[in-house]
Amino acid sequence: MNEYLRIVPASPTENAAGVRLVNQGPDHMASEFMQKHGKKQPNGATLLAAVATLTFAAASTAQAQTIPADEMVKKELAAFYYAGKDMSARVSMRLINAQGNVRERDMTMLRMNKGDTGDQRYMMAFAAPADVRGMSVLIAKYAKADDDRWMYFPALKAIKRIAADDKKSSFVGSDFTYEDVSGRDLDEEQHTYVKADEVAGRKTYVVESKPKGNTDYSRRMIWIDQERWLPLKEEYFDAQNKPLRTFTADKVEQVGGQWTITARTMKNLQTGHRSEVLFKDVQYNTGLGDDIFTERNMKNPGLGAK
Amino acid sequence: MKKVALLALLAPLLAHADGNFSGYAQEHLAYRTGSKSACAGIEGCSVMANEQRLQLLGEWQPMPGIASTLRIDALNDSAAGSSTILVREAYVDAAISKQVAVRAGRQVITWGVADYLFVNDIFPKNYDAFFTGKPFDHMKEAVDAVKLNAVTGEMEIEFVAARPGQDGMPSSARFISAALPPGMTATPAGRHGTDFAARIAGRVGRWDAAAYAARYHSREPGLYMAPGAGLAWEMRPMRHLGVSATASAGNGVVLAEAAYIDADLRAGNMNRYSFGRQIKALAGYSVDFGEDLNASVQYHLERSVDYGDYSRSLAPGIVPTSRERQTLYARVSKKLLHQTLGVGMQAFVAFDGGRYLNPFASYSIADGWNWEVGANLFDGTATSRYGSMKRDSNFYTSLRYSF
């Protein structure tokens, strides 16, 4: 039995719903739009109404450049890091150096929002490679304070609170920092709207964000999807304003009603190293509770499962 | 040979059973750095450790709420002349309810919050492995125990009933400092009775706090002069009350532990490092400077509460240690090349004049392959704990393939 199933035995209904929604295109988007507005099946009249509404929405989007940059980033953070009440996924990482040598990391990731406080809980349980199998990390993320972080070492049956610089420390040797994985606070950066642009046919707002504190980058440019509010591309620059890292959303799918980046890459432009990440079996709103994000569940995920 | 054959038979059976299976194969070598003249009489003289180890781990979950784990080591250490198969862990987990779980069987238990300087972790360690540089997961020994775990809200309670277990002390087959004087023998200690320990842990604001209570037997055998029977080892009854706390502070973690320990002292006690009644305290801080550079420091204090009883218990000719023993621990480590290369140094400086330095490096050659090198360098006055191990300084290397 794999680690993922041991941690979160999925509700068959929710799982099936999640699978149905994956890989559905614009037709599905329209369908969901109708459902949200209380309409079941489009007939000719409702289709016309829908087209009219969508046209209005598009016009609104074109004018939405007046949205403050802070608001854009706030929506982006909400869409990227806070989608749903909770989320679970199997995450596969491929760490590829400039010579093409590959290392792999497989883990289960669980995330739960603590209401509307901005606080979150993350748990990551590693399944591969073999030398880290069974290790797990629990992160208590606070909107207005430094995060707490614990690591479980299975050979010692010990949980230790660990120190890590979110802004600079690599997440499991990848090109992502811990902060890239669990998100930044809105007011940790100063945000400026730059322009509208397109990425892979999607309309985006381009925002420049400059960190107020000490990080590994001096600024970053974010291409934010105007409709889905997900970051489709990010460019990080170092202290000398040289390109440092590039984030790309390689695949975006709708899962359980949430637009989700299911394939993403972070590339270090100065070393040539890159990290490719796949999110599989993504599920939202499965009812994860505080009882999952416990020390006991870090040690023995099978027994703590719902 | 029979045991090796048994393992060879067991391995494919485990591999074909329904469950999760993993393990590793490891070669570990440790070489004495100093003069070999003092160790001519022991097996692990020049080469202190030459161990080949195969570990198999099987985990099964036959039904929701029930899981079992079996971890078996087959090892051969030609330096110490030992070859054996060990059941390192064999336990069953059962979730009685969402709040209560039981683990029964041979298991590793670790309590406390500090690194390498122990206050509230009363469960057995393996110092033979530690002082020969084996990877850190060899640091703990398992105990045969039943552990009850209950969670209520943010509070966790553990209760352990265990067969008394012993630390893996430095083997006299390789450590000069561990050998009894020539011609001396000691009656082995028996393991009687049951250990009981309890821990209650929870969040107090942003702090992880825990309290501990235990009635157990010393993990470190004490040597004493048994009247009319010569030397004998014993596992002294102990009573333990302790607390610990840890919290994040900036990019670091602050931690503290304290304990009151009461051990029965027997007249003729030859272990000068074992006070009768004592307090132990530790304070530490670990900080991450970013880009995988980490440093930590800990201060550890042991103080005799009744020094008179202690000094009167010592056998004639045994020099007592001072009323207080203090140790400063510092560690700095850096990970490089996307965390595939780690380098660092840790140092223990005891205020009794002993020093222990451990430079180390590890490299993940590829996923599953790990290579470690380092040295255990002891120095100081001959009467200090680390100084007495000066002739046991060694450098080591390990190669492990995990599967």
XYZ file of C-alpha atoms in Angstrom:
709
model
C 0.000 0.000 0.000
C 1.543 3.290 -0.927
C 2.208 6.086 1.530
C -0.390 8.301 0.015
C -3.203 5.859 0.609
C -1.995 5.223 4.090
C -2.152 8.880 4.909
C -5.377 9.862 3.224
C -7.794 7.120 2.401
C -9.791 9.067 -0.115
C -13.515 9.373 -0.019
C -14.480 7.487 -3.208
C -17.096 10.082 -4.071
C -14.752 13.013 -3.726
C -12.022 11.185 -5.557
C -14.276 10.381 -8.474
C -15.470 13.961 -8.626
C -11.909 15.162 -8.706
C -10.973 12.849 -11.537
C -13.985 13.849 -13.615
C -12.991 17.447 -13.561
C -9.417 16.924 -14.672
C -8.484 17.756 -18.227
C -11.739 19.433 -19.123
C -11.494 22.418 -21.342
C -13.456 25.583 -22.102
C -16.776 23.739 -22.401
C -16.403 22.602 -18.866
C -15.496 26.104 -17.761
C -18.740 27.403 -19.213
C -20.629 24.573 -17.572
C -19.121 25.405 -14.220
C -19.891 29.051 -14.724
C -23.539 28.135 -15.316
C -23.643 25.906 -12.281
C -22.325 28.670 -10.128
C -25.111 30.890 -11.337
C -27.824 28.345 -10.683
C -28.335 27.168 -14.258
C -28.337 23.469 -15.009
C -28.133 22.832 -18.775
C -27.642 25.525 -21.381
C -30.350 25.849 -24.014
C -30.237 28.366 -26.860
C -31.433 31.291 -24.782
C -29.147 30.591 -21.893
C -26.251 30.080 -24.271
C -26.818 33.545 -25.657
C -27.001 34.851 -22.125
C -23.814 33.031 -21.286
C -22.037 34.454 -24.301
C -23.236 37.906 -23.314
C -22.055 37.367 -19.779
C -18.690 36.047 -20.911
C -18.318 39.026 -23.228
C -19.013 41.266 -20.259
C -16.498 39.333 -18.220
C -13.873 39.748 -20.922
C -14.550 43.469 -21.048
C -14.216 43.608 -17.291
C -10.911 41.797 -17.545
C -9.585 44.282 -20.048
C -10.383 47.091 -17.646
C -9.134 45.227 -14.641
C -5.665 46.695 -14.989
C -6.979 49.274 -12.589
C -6.872 46.623 -9.890
C -4.069 47.577 -7.510
C -0.966 45.436 -7.868
C -1.306 44.383 -4.230
C -4.765 43.064 -4.992
C -3.456 41.126 -7.991
C -0.783 39.453 -5.909
C -3.245 38.831 -3.103
C -5.511 36.994 -5.540
C -2.518 35.138 -6.951
C -1.413 33.985 -3.496
C -4.968 32.887 -2.716
C -5.302 30.930 -5.951
C -1.848 29.353 -5.769
C -1.409 28.594 -2.081
C -4.869 28.676 -0.512
C -7.148 26.955 -3.052
C -9.936 25.022 -1.342
C -10.143 24.418 2.368
C -7.558 21.681 2.120
C -5.543 19.878 -0.512
C -3.728 16.585 -0.876
C -1.461 15.429 -3.676
C 1.316 13.082 -4.571
C 4.284 15.181 -5.578
C 7.113 13.955 -7.769
C 10.214 16.064 -8.176
C 12.997 15.570 -10.678
C 16.151 17.488 -9.826
C 18.274 17.767 -12.940
C 21.730 19.272 -12.975
C 23.451 20.956 -15.878
C 25.002 17.656 -16.945
C 21.586 16.028 -17.132
C 21.986 13.841 -14.037
C 18.627 13.249 -12.406
C 17.655 12.791 -8.761
C 14.101 12.103 -7.752
C 11.958 12.969 -4.749
C 8.495 11.527 -4.203
C 6.267 12.661 -1.405
C 2.715 13.087 -0.283
C 1.747 16.648 0.424
C -1.180 17.609 2.613
C -2.299 21.175 3.182
C -5.026 22.637 5.323
C -6.114 26.261 5.656
C -6.880 27.380 9.183
C -10.094 29.156 8.320
C -9.604 32.653 6.920
C -6.733 33.521 9.225
C -4.088 32.969 6.588
C -2.523 30.320 8.822
C -1.950 26.919 7.266
C -0.639 23.469 8.082
C 1.489 21.471 5.669
C 2.648 17.898 5.992
C 4.993 16.199 3.578
C 5.805 12.505 3.866
C 8.657 11.238 1.725
C 8.382 7.959 -0.175
C 11.553 8.172 -2.279
C 14.465 8.027 -2.629
C 15.068 5.094 -0.326
C 17.400 6.953 2.027
C 14.698 9.467 3.012
C 11.701 7.131 2.875
C 9.529 7.513 5.955
C 10.793 10.993 6.809
C 8.150 13.645 7.150
C 7.984 17.383 7.611
C 5.254 19.321 9.374
C 5.015 23.063 8.811
C 2.787 25.404 10.769
C 2.570 28.514 8.645
C 1.467 31.706 10.316
C 0.294 34.775 8.456
C 1.760 37.139 11.000
C 4.690 35.236 12.499
C 7.603 33.022 11.570
C 6.666 29.481 10.660
C 7.196 26.481 12.917
C 8.709 23.394 11.356
C 9.271 19.849 12.576
C 10.995 16.882 10.974
C 10.508 13.204 11.770
C 13.486 10.844 11.592
C 12.075 7.308 11.355
C 15.253 5.459 12.319
C 15.367 7.330 15.632
C 11.586 7.615 16.007
C 12.329 11.211 16.836
C 10.624 14.441 15.919
C 12.771 17.526 16.027
C 11.828 21.127 15.638
C 14.132 22.381 12.912
C 15.547 25.743 12.035
C 15.348 26.892 8.460
C 15.539 30.181 6.648
C 12.372 30.048 4.544
C 13.624 32.639 2.134
C 16.965 31.088 1.259
C 16.943 27.432 2.224
C 16.399 24.941 -0.541
C 13.428 22.652 -0.249
C 14.867 19.096 -0.284
C 17.737 20.135 -2.534
C 15.519 21.521 -5.253
C 15.583 24.953 -6.885
C 12.516 25.870 -4.836
C 12.961 27.496 -1.456
C 10.663 26.597 1.425
C 8.977 29.930 0.781
C 8.335 28.993 -2.847
C 6.550 25.876 -1.622
C 4.426 27.314 1.167
C 4.069 30.890 -0.037
C 4.995 34.414 0.921
C 3.142 37.009 2.886
C 1.657 39.746 0.735
C 3.351 42.556 2.597
C 6.797 40.985 2.544
C 7.208 42.476 -0.919
C 6.405 45.741 -2.619
C 4.270 45.126 -5.700
C 4.078 47.255 -8.845
C 1.923 46.650 -11.890
C 4.052 46.665 -15.044
C 1.934 45.715 -18.038
C -0.479 43.223 -19.569
C 1.028 40.346 -21.470
C 0.227 36.888 -22.794
C 1.712 33.548 -21.764
C 0.825 30.522 -23.872
C -2.292 32.251 -25.103
C -3.460 33.295 -21.646
C -3.867 36.947 -20.767
C -1.740 37.940 -17.809
C -0.932 40.872 -15.613
C 2.768 41.390 -15.122
C 3.686 42.510 -11.625
C 7.105 43.347 -10.265
C 7.605 42.371 -6.632
C 10.561 43.609 -4.620
C 11.251 41.963 -1.274
C 11.441 44.256 1.719
C 13.685 41.889 3.658
C 16.767 39.811 2.949
C 16.127 37.069 0.397
C 18.032 35.314 -2.356
C 16.522 37.624 -4.989
C 16.326 41.377 -5.409
C 13.104 41.378 -7.422
C 10.829 39.075 -9.321
C 8.456 39.509 -12.226
C 5.201 37.570 -12.011
C 2.903 36.803 -14.932
C -0.512 36.349 -13.287
C -3.354 34.752 -15.222
C -6.038 37.433 -15.496
C -8.860 34.942 -15.073
C -7.514 32.136 -12.910
C -5.066 34.248 -10.900
C -2.366 31.601 -11.023
C 1.259 32.548 -11.711
C 2.094 31.270 -15.177
C 5.659 32.498 -15.108
C 8.053 34.125 -12.669
C 11.501 35.556 -13.237
C 13.796 36.095 -10.274
C 16.792 38.439 -10.347
C 19.798 38.452 -8.040
C 21.322 41.381 -6.179
C 23.190 42.414 -9.330
C 19.909 42.318 -11.247
C 21.071 39.319 -13.264
C 18.494 36.633 -14.097
C 18.609 34.077 -11.287
C 15.685 31.659 -11.494
C 12.689 31.128 -13.733
C 9.439 29.516 -12.678
C 7.062 28.189 -15.303
C 3.611 26.666 -14.931
C 3.893 23.872 -17.460
C 0.417 22.432 -17.049
C -2.705 23.935 -15.560
C -5.759 21.806 -14.935
C -9.024 22.231 -13.162
C -9.307 19.803 -10.279
C -12.292 19.715 -7.955
C -13.336 23.126 -9.211
C -9.917 24.640 -8.537
C -7.467 25.687 -11.222
C -4.262 23.917 -10.304
C -0.719 23.999 -11.632
C -0.060 20.282 -11.912
C 3.319 20.580 -13.628
C 5.828 23.267 -12.824
C 9.527 23.920 -13.282
C 11.982 26.101 -11.439
C 15.253 26.617 -13.277
C 18.385 28.202 -11.910
C 19.712 30.215 -14.833
C 23.129 30.660 -13.270
C 23.881 26.991 -12.577
C 21.733 25.277 -15.187
C 20.120 23.139 -12.491
C 16.360 22.738 -12.721
C 13.579 21.123 -10.715
C 10.548 19.674 -12.439
C 7.547 19.009 -10.227
C 4.404 17.019 -10.950
C 1.315 17.105 -8.757
C -0.709 13.895 -9.098
C -3.954 12.687 -7.555
C -4.747 16.209 -6.439
C -7.808 16.462 -4.252
C -9.401 19.446 -2.578
C -11.787 19.708 0.344
C -11.422 16.134 1.552
C -12.049 17.224 5.126
C -8.487 17.204 6.477
C -8.550 18.323 10.081
C -6.153 19.249 12.855
C -5.929 15.575 13.794
C -3.971 14.869 10.597
C -1.312 17.497 11.245
C -0.020 15.971 14.458
C 3.206 14.486 15.720
C 1.535 11.113 15.954
C 0.555 11.239 12.317
C 4.076 12.256 11.341
C 5.350 9.109 13.023
C 2.654 6.777 11.883
C 0.525 8.201 9.114
C -1.487 5.028 8.610
C -2.923 5.060 12.090
C -3.754 8.716 12.182
C -5.705 8.684 8.959
C -9.297 9.704 8.901
C 26.720 -19.123 9.237
C 23.283 -20.501 10.083
C 22.056 -16.999 10.744
C 23.344 -15.752 7.407
C 21.582 -18.659 5.711
C 18.412 -17.792 7.624
C 18.612 -14.224 6.429
C 19.231 -15.347 2.864
C 16.062 -17.400 3.166
C 14.120 -14.628 4.825
C 15.018 -11.899 2.352
C 13.124 -13.294 -0.652
C 10.185 -14.202 1.577
C 9.996 -10.642 2.820
C 10.403 -9.351 -0.688
C 7.398 -11.335 -1.911
C 5.077 -10.670 1.002
C 2.429 -7.963 0.663
C 3.745 -4.778 2.214
C 6.415 -2.115 1.943
C 9.978 -3.358 1.873
C 13.197 -1.454 2.016
C 16.605 -1.601 3.572
C 20.244 -0.951 2.960
C 23.625 -2.551 2.554
C 26.481 -0.790 4.299
C 30.214 -1.026 4.741
C 31.710 0.823 7.690
C 35.387 1.182 8.509
C 37.110 2.945 11.394
C 40.880 3.230 11.759
C 42.768 4.183 14.893
C 44.711 7.382 14.314
C 47.249 7.196 17.110
C 49.957 4.801 18.187
C 49.050 1.129 17.953
C 51.414 0.070 20.713
C 48.828 0.553 23.456
C 46.213 -1.615 21.767
C 48.319 -4.605 20.802
C 46.222 -6.915 22.976
C 42.793 -6.164 21.527
C 41.182 -7.332 18.304
C 40.124 -3.955 16.973
C 43.533 -2.358 17.310
C 44.535 -0.757 14.034
C 41.195 -1.303 12.350
C 38.641 -0.512 15.053
C 35.611 -1.376 12.954
C 35.213 -3.265 9.703
C 31.516 -3.943 9.502
C 29.350 -5.176 6.678
C 25.671 -4.748 7.442
C 22.515 -5.668 5.587
C 19.294 -4.243 6.948
C 15.846 -5.307 5.817
C 12.739 -3.409 6.802
C 9.256 -4.732 6.212
C 6.082 -2.813 6.964
C 2.605 -4.250 6.666
C -0.815 -2.780 7.183
C -3.205 -5.737 7.048
C -6.235 -3.627 7.922
C -7.012 -0.014 8.782
C -5.687 0.825 12.209
C -3.321 -2.146 12.426
C 0.265 -2.091 11.204
C 3.378 -4.096 11.865
C 7.062 -3.435 11.369
C 10.047 -5.756 11.260
C 13.612 -4.465 10.954
C 16.382 -7.039 10.837
C 20.134 -6.459 10.647
C 22.662 -9.042 9.565
C 26.157 -7.888 10.298
C 29.707 -9.023 10.369
C 32.427 -7.017 12.083
C 35.762 -8.627 11.476
C 37.552 -6.022 13.601
C 35.605 -6.995 16.719
C 35.268 -10.622 15.714
C 31.486 -10.557 15.781
C 28.906 -11.805 13.338
C 25.232 -11.811 14.141
C 21.654 -11.226 13.106
C 19.753 -8.685 15.153
C 16.067 -8.027 15.324
C 16.367 -4.287 15.701
C 12.652 -3.614 15.663
C 9.611 -5.878 15.653
C 6.370 -4.278 16.723
C 2.674 -4.042 16.085
C 0.753 -0.788 16.030
C -2.911 -0.714 16.848
C -5.162 2.319 16.778
C -7.711 1.672 19.494
C -9.549 4.877 18.643
C -8.754 8.186 16.978
C -7.260 9.284 20.270
C -5.530 6.166 21.550
C -2.888 3.949 19.941
C -0.667 1.166 21.220
C 2.723 -0.019 19.967
C 3.886 -3.339 21.355
C 7.167 -5.087 20.727
C 10.814 -4.214 20.198
C 10.955 -0.543 19.328
C 13.099 2.571 19.384
C 11.842 5.389 21.582
C 13.404 8.831 21.701
C 12.360 11.595 24.080
C 13.803 15.011 24.782
C 14.737 17.825 22.434
C 18.532 18.118 22.518
C 21.237 16.811 20.189
C 23.643 14.192 21.575
C 23.615 15.596 25.119
C 20.789 13.788 26.798
C 18.702 14.914 29.717
C 15.251 13.422 29.298
C 15.910 10.762 26.699
C 16.167 7.899 29.161
C 16.062 5.217 26.458
C 19.183 3.316 25.392
C 21.810 4.671 23.034
C 24.671 3.042 21.241
C 27.898 4.824 22.107
C 30.007 2.154 20.456
C 28.374 3.108 17.151
C 28.627 6.824 17.885
C 32.312 6.815 18.795
C 33.242 4.764 15.736
C 31.397 7.174 13.444
C 28.528 5.024 12.258
C 25.693 6.928 10.559
C 23.452 8.703 13.056
C 20.586 6.231 12.764
C 22.739 3.732 14.708
C 22.659 6.049 17.706
C 19.599 4.500 19.322
C 18.996 1.025 20.717
C 15.558 -0.559 20.811
C 13.724 -1.697 23.936
C 11.133 -4.420 24.365
C 8.154 -2.377 25.408
C 4.484 -1.580 25.281
C 3.846 2.058 24.535
C 0.440 3.640 24.949
C -0.117 6.912 23.135
C -3.143 9.105 23.730
C -3.942 12.407 22.085
C -6.452 14.860 23.373
C -6.651 18.237 21.721
C -3.111 19.553 21.433
C -1.867 17.331 24.246
C -0.131 13.990 23.788
C 0.433 11.450 26.547
C 2.763 8.478 26.288
C 3.144 5.708 28.790
C 5.846 3.086 28.400
C 6.338 -0.199 30.200
C 9.597 -1.808 29.125
C 12.054 -4.511 29.862
C 15.180 -2.743 31.139
C 17.529 -2.027 28.263
C 21.207 -1.125 28.192
C 23.280 1.399 26.321
C 25.635 -0.041 23.773
C 28.830 0.937 25.548
C 32.140 1.260 23.692
C 33.306 -2.270 23.116
C 36.453 -3.417 24.875
C 37.220 -5.277 21.646
C 38.165 -1.935 20.063
C 38.241 0.802 22.716
C 41.292 0.748 24.954
C 39.490 2.991 27.404
C 36.674 0.452 27.797
C 38.851 -2.456 28.816
C 39.105 -3.613 32.428
C 42.613 -3.816 33.796
C 44.350 -7.056 32.763
C 43.293 -10.051 34.816
C 40.100 -8.442 36.088
C 36.689 -9.807 35.325
C 33.270 -8.654 36.464
C 30.018 -10.461 37.023
C 27.559 -9.396 34.326
C 24.549 -7.386 35.399
C 21.205 -9.120 35.282
C 18.165 -7.428 33.848
C 15.311 -7.651 36.309
C 12.066 -5.845 36.823
C 10.208 -3.473 34.539
C 10.846 0.121 33.568
C 7.964 2.579 33.609
C 8.056 5.970 31.950
C 5.507 8.615 31.087
C 5.616 11.729 28.985
C 3.011 14.418 28.585
C 3.586 16.916 25.789
C 1.665 19.804 24.341
C 1.751 23.309 22.970
C 2.013 26.230 25.352
C 1.640 29.238 23.113
C 4.292 28.779 20.438
C 6.340 26.448 22.649
C 6.447 22.662 22.544
C 6.556 21.689 26.185
C 6.840 18.267 27.757
C 7.118 16.752 31.208
C 8.631 13.356 31.970
C 8.535 10.891 34.832
C 10.204 7.508 34.974
C 11.166 4.721 37.278
C 13.714 2.657 35.455
C 17.113 1.018 35.553
C 20.332 2.741 34.604
C 21.162 2.297 30.926
C 24.857 2.396 31.681
C 26.113 -0.546 33.691
C 27.760 0.578 36.899
C 30.800 -1.264 38.177
C 31.216 -1.819 41.896
C 33.247 -3.870 44.331
C 30.849 -6.527 45.596
C 31.916 -7.480 49.130
C 33.538 -10.883 48.985
C 32.609 -11.400 45.334
C 34.951 -9.125 43.447
C 33.885 -6.832 40.644
C 30.294 -6.828 39.425
C 28.214 -4.828 37.001
C 24.833 -3.561 38.055
C 21.918 -1.675 36.564
C 20.996 0.775 39.304
C 17.353 1.650 39.931
C 16.685 5.245 38.897
C 13.914 7.760 39.369
C 13.550 10.627 36.942
C 11.473 13.803 36.755
C 12.064 16.199 33.892
C 10.768 18.926 31.637
C 11.665 20.208 28.182
C 10.634 23.111 26.000
C 11.473 24.249 22.504
C 10.286 27.043 20.240
C 11.171 28.856 17.068
C 13.068 32.097 17.443
C 13.795 33.995 14.257
C 15.479 31.611 11.870
C 16.437 29.426 14.785
C 15.153 27.089 17.414
C 15.689 27.586 21.122
C 15.535 24.575 23.406
C 15.865 23.750 27.080
C 15.694 20.643 29.237
C 16.005 19.953 32.943
C 15.693 16.864 35.106
C 16.054 15.639 38.655
C 17.493 12.136 38.786
C 17.803 9.927 41.816
C 19.922 6.791 41.552
C 20.698 4.354 44.304
C 24.384 4.372 45.055
C 26.072 1.247 46.298
C 29.186 1.249 48.421
C 32.168 0.307 46.299
C 30.887 2.284 43.288
C 33.609 2.508 40.649
C 31.768 4.676 38.154
C 32.982 8.145 38.936
C 30.620 9.592 36.330
C 27.481 8.410 38.093
C 26.209 10.743 40.794
C 23.505 9.463 43.099
C 21.064 12.321 43.198
C 21.656 14.955 40.581
C 20.107 17.634 38.465
C 20.730 17.879 34.752
C 20.020 20.959 32.684
C 20.580 21.950 29.092
C 20.010 25.070 27.038
C 20.625 25.387 23.334
C 20.043 27.342 20.193
C 20.161 26.263 16.582
C 20.048 28.754 13.744
C 19.856 28.602 9.977
C 21.766 31.338 8.186
C 20.166 30.540 4.866
C 21.572 28.717 1.872
C 21.784 25.560 3.977
C 24.274 26.863 6.530
C 23.288 25.811 10.031
C 24.907 26.293 13.430
C 23.933 25.173 16.879
C 25.267 25.440 20.389
C 24.253 23.670 23.610
C 25.329 23.964 27.203
C 24.886 20.919 29.430
C 25.190 20.827 33.206
C 25.171 17.933 35.652
C 25.355 18.756 39.325
C 25.374 16.432 42.296
C 22.630 17.188 44.799
C 24.302 15.117 47.500
C 27.999 15.098 46.737
C 28.896 13.613 50.117
C 26.917 10.441 49.486
C 28.472 10.176 46.053
C 32.059 10.580 47.161
C 31.569 8.205 50.099
C 30.151 5.554 47.753
C 33.278 5.392 45.608
C 35.550 2.392 45.920
C 38.984 3.051 47.398
C 41.335 4.583 44.860
C 38.597 5.986 42.610
C 39.033 9.715 42.180
C 35.703 11.556 42.354
C 34.798 14.012 39.660
C 33.940 17.535 40.670
C 30.470 18.341 41.990
C 29.540 19.914 38.662
C 30.187 18.620 35.195
C 29.676 21.014 32.342
C 29.882 20.449 28.621
C 29.652 22.870 25.764
C 28.547 21.522 22.411
C 28.877 23.391 19.127
C 28.088 22.326 15.614
C 28.262 23.987 12.243
C 27.214 22.346 9.008
C 26.762 23.368 5.424
C 25.023 21.627 2.582
C 26.236 22.136 -0.942
C 25.484 20.972 -4.467
C 21.720 20.893 -3.945
C 22.116 19.220 -0.582
C 24.021 16.276 -1.994
C 27.243 17.268 -0.196
C 27.275 18.022 3.502
C 30.297 19.185 5.472
C 30.567 20.161 9.086
C 32.132 19.895 12.462
C 30.817 19.242 15.920
C 32.748 19.714 19.121
C 32.171 18.691 22.719
C 34.215 20.649 25.223
C 33.942 19.309 28.764
C 34.968 21.622 31.569
C 36.829 18.719 33.210
C 39.548 19.168 30.610
C 38.304 16.786 27.918
C 37.599 17.600 24.297
C 35.982 15.656 21.497
C 36.053 16.906 17.932
C 34.107 15.346 15.072
C 34.668 16.758 11.581
C 32.419 15.061 9.046
C 31.363 15.057 5.418
C 28.747 13.147 3.507
C 28.038 12.886 -0.170
C 25.024 11.442 -1.914
C 26.652 9.869 -4.927
C 23.258 9.179 -6.471
C 19.769 8.553 -5.159
C 20.117 5.798 -2.576
C 23.932 5.932 -2.436
C 25.543 7.753 0.453
C 29.188 8.063 1.445
C 30.357 9.453 4.762
C 33.813 10.267 6.087
C 34.905 11.820 9.337
C 37.013 11.553 12.436
C 36.448 11.106 16.164
C 39.270 12.996 17.821
C 39.524 12.797 21.616
C 41.894 14.877 23.679
C 42.393 16.281 27.142
C 43.570 15.306 30.568
C 43.798 11.585 31.308
C 41.238 11.819 34.106
C 38.604 13.454 31.908
C 36.031 11.337 30.077
C 37.095 12.406 26.590
C 40.757 12.660 27.510
C 40.718 9.053 28.692
C 39.672 8.064 25.161
C 42.585 9.860 23.529
C 44.157 6.587 22.331
C 40.820 5.624 20.773
C 40.748 8.509 18.303
C 39.801 7.267 14.882
C 38.803 8.257 11.406
C 35.998 6.486 9.657
C 34.178 6.022 6.407
C 30.823 4.484 5.490
C 29.273 3.599 2.183
C 25.566 2.812 2.155
C 23.236 1.738 -0.593
C 19.574 2.134 0.347
C 16.882 0.295 -1.549
